[in-house]
PDB file of C-alpha atoms in Angstrom:
ATOM      1  CA  MET I   1       3.448 -27.888  -1.071  1.00 51.00           C
ATOM      2  CA  ASN I   2       1.297 -25.285  -0.237  1.00 61.00           C
ATOM      3  CA  THR I   3       0.463 -25.347   3.515  1.00 73.00           C
ATOM      4  CA  HIS I   4      -1.874 -22.527   3.609  1.00 75.00           C
ATOM      5  CA  ASP I   5      -5.383 -23.745   4.763  1.00 78.00           C
ATOM      6  CA  PRO I   6      -7.946 -20.996   4.585  1.00 78.00           C
ATOM      7  CA  HIS I   7     -10.181 -23.019   6.828  1.00 86.00           C
ATOM      8  CA  ARG I   8      -7.663 -23.124   9.488  1.00 86.00           C
ATOM      9  CA  THR I   9      -7.219 -19.400   9.163  1.00 87.00           C
ATOM     10  CA  ALA I  10     -10.842 -18.863   9.590  1.00 88.00           C
ATOM     11  CA  ARG I  11     -11.087 -21.240  12.660  1.00 88.00           C
ATOM     12  CA  GLU I  12      -8.368 -19.520  14.142  1.00 88.00           C
ATOM     13  CA  PHE I  13     -10.056 -16.114  13.731  1.00 90.00           C
ATOM     14  CA  ASP I  14     -13.222 -17.274  14.836  1.00 90.00           C
ATOM     15  CA  ALA I  15     -11.545 -18.738  18.079  1.00 89.00           C
ATOM     16  CA  GLN I  16      -9.773 -15.448  18.900  1.00 89.00           C
ATOM     17  CA  GLN I  17     -13.255 -13.615  18.379  1.00 92.00           C
ATOM     18  CA  ARG I  18     -15.183 -15.980  20.645  1.00 90.00           C
ATOM     19  CA  ALA I  19     -12.314 -15.951  23.350  1.00 89.00           C
ATOM     20  CA  VAL I  20     -12.614 -12.060  23.388  1.00 90.00           C
ATOM     21  CA  SER I  21     -16.376 -12.063  23.649  1.00 90.00           C
ATOM     22  CA  ASP I  22     -16.594 -14.707  25.926  1.00 88.00           C
ATOM     23  CA  GLU I  23     -13.956 -13.093  28.397  1.00 86.00           C
ATOM     24  CA  ARG I  24     -15.729  -9.732  27.908  1.00 88.00           C
ATOM     25  CA  ALA I  25     -19.241 -11.468  29.056  1.00 88.00           C
ATOM     26  CA  GLY I  26     -17.566 -13.271  31.618  1.00 86.00           C
ATOM     27  CA  ARG I  27     -18.761 -16.695  30.452  1.00 85.00           C
ATOM     28  CA  PRO I  28     -17.222 -19.831  31.760  1.00 85.00           C
ATOM     29  CA  THR I  29     -14.214 -21.010  30.203  1.00 79.00           C
ATOM     30  CA  ALA I  30     -14.833 -23.407  27.044  1.00 71.00           C
ATOM     31  CA  SER I  31     -13.646 -26.876  26.651  1.00 81.00           C
ATOM     32  CA  ASP I  32     -11.746 -25.692  23.559  1.00 83.00           C
ATOM     33  CA  PRO I  33      -7.931 -25.355  24.579  1.00 87.00           C
ATOM     34  CA  THR I  34      -7.528 -22.819  21.622  1.00 87.00           C
ATOM     35  CA  ILE I  35      -9.948 -20.586  23.096  1.00 87.00           C
ATOM     36  CA  ALA I  36      -9.007 -21.068  26.495  1.00 88.00           C
ATOM     37  CA  CYS I  37      -5.518 -19.987  25.335  1.00 90.00           C
ATOM     38  CA  TYR I  38      -6.676 -16.905  23.511  1.00 89.00           C
ATOM     39  CA  ARG I  39      -8.709 -15.740  26.568  1.00 90.00           C
ATOM     40  CA  ALA I  40      -5.545 -16.092  28.684  1.00 89.00           C
ATOM     41  CA  LEU I  41      -3.684 -13.934  26.197  1.00 90.00           C
ATOM     42  CA  HIS I  42      -6.437 -11.517  25.916  1.00 89.00           C
ATOM     43  CA  ARG I  43      -6.390 -11.107  30.000  1.00 89.00           C
ATOM     44  CA  ALA I  44      -2.709 -10.750  29.734  1.00 90.00           C
ATOM     45  CA  ILE I  45      -3.000  -8.050  27.197  1.00 88.00           C
ATOM     46  CA  LEU I  46      -5.454  -6.170  29.143  1.00 87.00           C
ATOM     47  CA  VAL I  47      -3.319  -6.098  32.474  1.00 88.00           C
ATOM     48  CA  ALA I  48      -0.075  -5.178  30.750  1.00 85.00           C
ATOM     49  CA  PRO I  49       1.102  -1.690  31.562  1.00 86.00           C
ATOM     50  CA  LEU I  50       1.318   0.787  28.924  1.00 82.00           C
ATOM     51  CA  PRO I  51       4.752   2.017  28.230  1.00 84.00           C
ATOM     52  CA  GLU I  52       5.266   5.684  28.474  1.00 86.00           C
ATOM     53  CA  PRO I  53       7.353   7.586  26.229  1.00 84.00           C
ATOM     54  CA  PRO I  54      11.191   8.520  27.067  1.00 84.00           C
ATOM     55  CA  ALA I  55      11.745  11.652  29.108  1.00 86.00           C
ATOM     56  CA  ALA I  56      13.165  13.670  26.124  1.00 90.00           C
ATOM     57  CA  PHE I  57      10.768  12.386  23.551  1.00 90.00           C
ATOM     58  CA  ALA I  58       9.205  15.866  22.890  1.00 89.00           C
ATOM     59  CA  ALA I  59      12.856  17.576  22.458  1.00 90.00           C
ATOM     60  CA  ALA I  60      13.819  14.760  20.409  1.00 90.00           C
ATOM     61  CA  ILE I  61      10.611  15.059  17.948  1.00 91.00           C
ATOM     62  CA  ALA I  62      10.912  18.925  17.991  1.00 90.00           C
ATOM     63  CA  ALA I  63      14.597  18.545  16.765  1.00 89.00           C
ATOM     64  CA  GLN I  64      13.348  16.248  13.953  1.00 88.00           C
ATOM     65  CA  VAL I  65      10.886  18.727  12.745  1.00 86.00           C
ATOM     66  CA  GLU I  66      13.302  21.699  12.906  1.00 82.00           C
ATOM     67  CA  HIS I  67      15.811  19.315  10.784  1.00 79.00           C
ATOM     68  CA  ALA I  68      13.269  18.235   8.420  1.00 74.00           C
ATOM     69  CA  GLN I  69      12.200  22.057   7.804  1.00 69.00           C
ATOM     70  CA  GLY I  70      15.631  22.861   7.220  1.00 65.00           C
ATOM     71  CA  SER I  71      16.494  20.190   4.602  1.00 64.00           C
ATOM     72  CA  GLU I  72      13.169  21.154   3.112  1.00 67.00           C
ATOM     73  CA  THR I  73      14.416  24.747   2.610  1.00 73.00           C
ATOM     74  CA  LEU I  74      17.404  23.372   0.929  1.00 76.00           C
ATOM     75  CA  GLU I  75      15.310  21.142  -1.214  1.00 77.00           C
ATOM     76  CA  THR I  76      13.317  23.918  -2.370  1.00 78.00           C
ATOM     77  CA  LEU I  77      16.283  26.140  -3.298  1.00 79.00           C
ATOM     78  CA  LEU I  78      17.784  23.526  -5.199  1.00 83.00           C
ATOM     79  CA  GLN I  79      14.448  22.594  -7.065  1.00 84.00           C
ATOM     80  CA  ARG I  80      14.151  26.400  -8.099  1.00 84.00           C
ATOM     81  CA  LEU I  81      17.888  26.534  -9.005  1.00 86.00           C
ATOM     82  CA  LEU I  82      17.267  23.435 -11.385  1.00 90.00           C
ATOM     83  CA  LEU I  83      14.087  25.115 -12.725  1.00 87.00           C
ATOM     84  CA  THR I  84      15.902  28.201 -13.458  1.00 86.00           C
ATOM     85  CA  THR I  85      18.664  26.348 -15.288  1.00 88.00           C
ATOM     86  CA  VAL I  86      16.106  24.446 -17.348  1.00 88.00           C
ATOM     87  CA  VAL I  87      14.365  27.655 -18.518  1.00 84.00           C
ATOM     88  CA  ILE I  88      17.615  29.396 -19.310  1.00 84.00           C
ATOM     89  CA  ALA I  89      18.685  26.330 -21.314  1.00 84.00           C
ATOM     90  CA  ALA I  90      15.522  26.207 -23.196  1.00 82.00           C
ATOM     91  CA  LEU I  91      15.559  29.917 -23.924  1.00 77.00           C
ATOM     92  CA  VAL I  92      19.076  29.632 -25.186  1.00 77.00           C
ATOM     93  CA  PHE I  93      18.275  26.724 -27.406  1.00 81.00           C
ATOM     94  CA  SER I  94      15.155  27.983 -28.564  1.00 80.00           C
ATOM     95  CA  ALA I  95      16.062  31.730 -28.814  1.00 76.00           C
ATOM     96  CA  PRO I  96      16.546  31.504 -32.932  1.00 76.00           C
ATOM     97  CA  HIS I  97      13.373  29.652 -33.351  1.00 80.00           C
ATOM     98  CA  LEU I  98      11.407  31.904 -31.050  1.00 76.00           C
ATOM     99  CA  LEU I  99      12.917  35.356 -32.518  1.00 73.00           C
ATOM    100  CA  THR I 100      12.042  34.162 -36.064  1.00 77.00           C
ATOM    101  CA  ALA I 101       8.488  33.200 -34.921  1.00 73.00           C
ATOM    102  CA  ALA I 102       8.036  36.437 -33.355  1.00 71.00           C
ATOM    103  CA  LEU I 103       9.203  38.518 -36.168  1.00 71.00           C
ATOM    104  CA  GLU I 104       6.879  36.302 -38.582  1.00 71.00           C
ATOM    105  CA  VAL I 105       3.811  37.150 -36.047  1.00 66.00           C
ATOM    106  CA  ALA I 106       4.909  40.836 -36.126  1.00 66.00           C
ATOM    107  CA  ALA I 107       5.363  41.055 -39.944  1.00 67.00           C
ATOM    108  CA  ILE I 108       2.234  38.987 -41.054  1.00 58.00           C
ATOM    109  CA  GLY I 109      -0.082  39.853 -38.168  1.00 56.00           C
ATOM    110  CA  ARG I 110      -2.752  37.571 -39.480  1.00 55.00           C
ATOM    111  CA  ASP I 111      -1.132  34.299 -38.966  1.00 55.00           C
ATOM    112  CA  VAL I 112      -2.804  33.165 -35.602  1.00 59.00           C
ATOM    113  CA  SER I 113      -1.051  29.927 -35.431  1.00 66.00           C
ATOM    114  CA  LEU I 114       2.149  31.190 -33.958  1.00 65.00           C
ATOM    115  CA  ALA I 115       0.531  34.056 -32.097  1.00 65.00           C
ATOM    116  CA  LEU I 116      -1.841  32.209 -29.797  1.00 68.00           C
ATOM    117  CA  PRO I 117       1.120  30.131 -28.155  1.00 76.00           C
ATOM    118  CA  LEU I 118       3.126  33.192 -28.000  1.00 73.00           C
ATOM    119  CA  ALA I 119       0.635  35.159 -26.188  1.00 74.00           C
ATOM    120  CA  ALA I 120      -0.175  32.357 -23.838  1.00 79.00           C
ATOM    121  CA  GLY I 121       3.628  32.054 -23.050  1.00 82.00           C
ATOM    122  CA  ILE I 122       3.838  35.727 -22.258  1.00 82.00           C
ATOM    123  CA  GLY I 123       0.651  35.714 -20.102  1.00 81.00           C
ATOM    124  CA  ILE I 124       1.939  32.735 -18.165  1.00 88.00           C
ATOM    125  CA  ALA I 125       5.405  34.643 -17.502  1.00 87.00           C
ATOM    126  CA  VAL I 126       3.794  37.795 -16.686  1.00 81.00           C
ATOM    127  CA  ALA I 127       1.343  36.065 -14.257  1.00 83.00           C
ATOM    128  CA  GLY I 128       4.247  33.997 -12.654  1.00 83.00           C
ATOM    129  CA  ALA I 129       6.275  37.213 -12.127  1.00 81.00           C
ATOM    130  CA  ILE I 130       3.221  38.897 -10.509  1.00 77.00           C
ATOM    131  CA  ASP I 131       2.671  36.087  -8.149  1.00 79.00           C
ATOM    132  CA  ARG I 132       6.460  35.919  -7.298  1.00 78.00           C
ATOM    133  CA  LEU I 133       6.344  39.709  -6.479  1.00 72.00           C
ATOM    134  CA  ALA I 134       3.290  39.381  -4.431  1.00 71.00           C
ATOM    135  CA  ARG I 135       4.781  36.649  -2.085  1.00 72.00           C
ATOM    136  CA  GLY I 136       8.088  38.603  -1.867  1.00 65.00           C
ATOM    137  CA  TRP I 137      10.686  36.386  -3.395  1.00 59.00           C
ATOM    138  CA  THR I 138      11.385  34.369  -0.077  1.00 56.00           C
ATOM    139  CA  LEU I 139      12.267  30.848   0.249  1.00 51.00           C
ATOM    140  CA  SER I 140       9.676  29.915   2.704  1.00 51.00           C
ATOM    141  CA  ALA I 141       6.797  31.316   0.715  1.00 46.00           C
ATOM    142  CA  ARG I 142       4.144  28.672  -0.560  1.00 47.00           C
TER     143      ARG I 142
END
């Protein structure tokens, strides 16, 4: 049995809105007990004291930020190690095919089906090396 009544939800929302607007406007309390209850709740919320953060709140947040930055450095190092391992593994397993393709391109000279991907790969590798050299090979470089 579904007990969700969309009309009831709409009525509750309207009662809450009316209670807040009546309270702000200073109108007399309505005869509807639901609105009167919401008005009392609204008044209680308005006079409730705002909680203050704990005394060492700023120091605790600063410590959390430092810890997060330290773990980010470790994570970045691990990602770079994984990427290096994958690149080395790819080169080891594909070196015979790459060498054969490079020799075919050098020998034939006119076969552009292999020359274009090879040139693109060399260009990407050179651009990446220049970028890393420009940044100084630091872990914190982004």
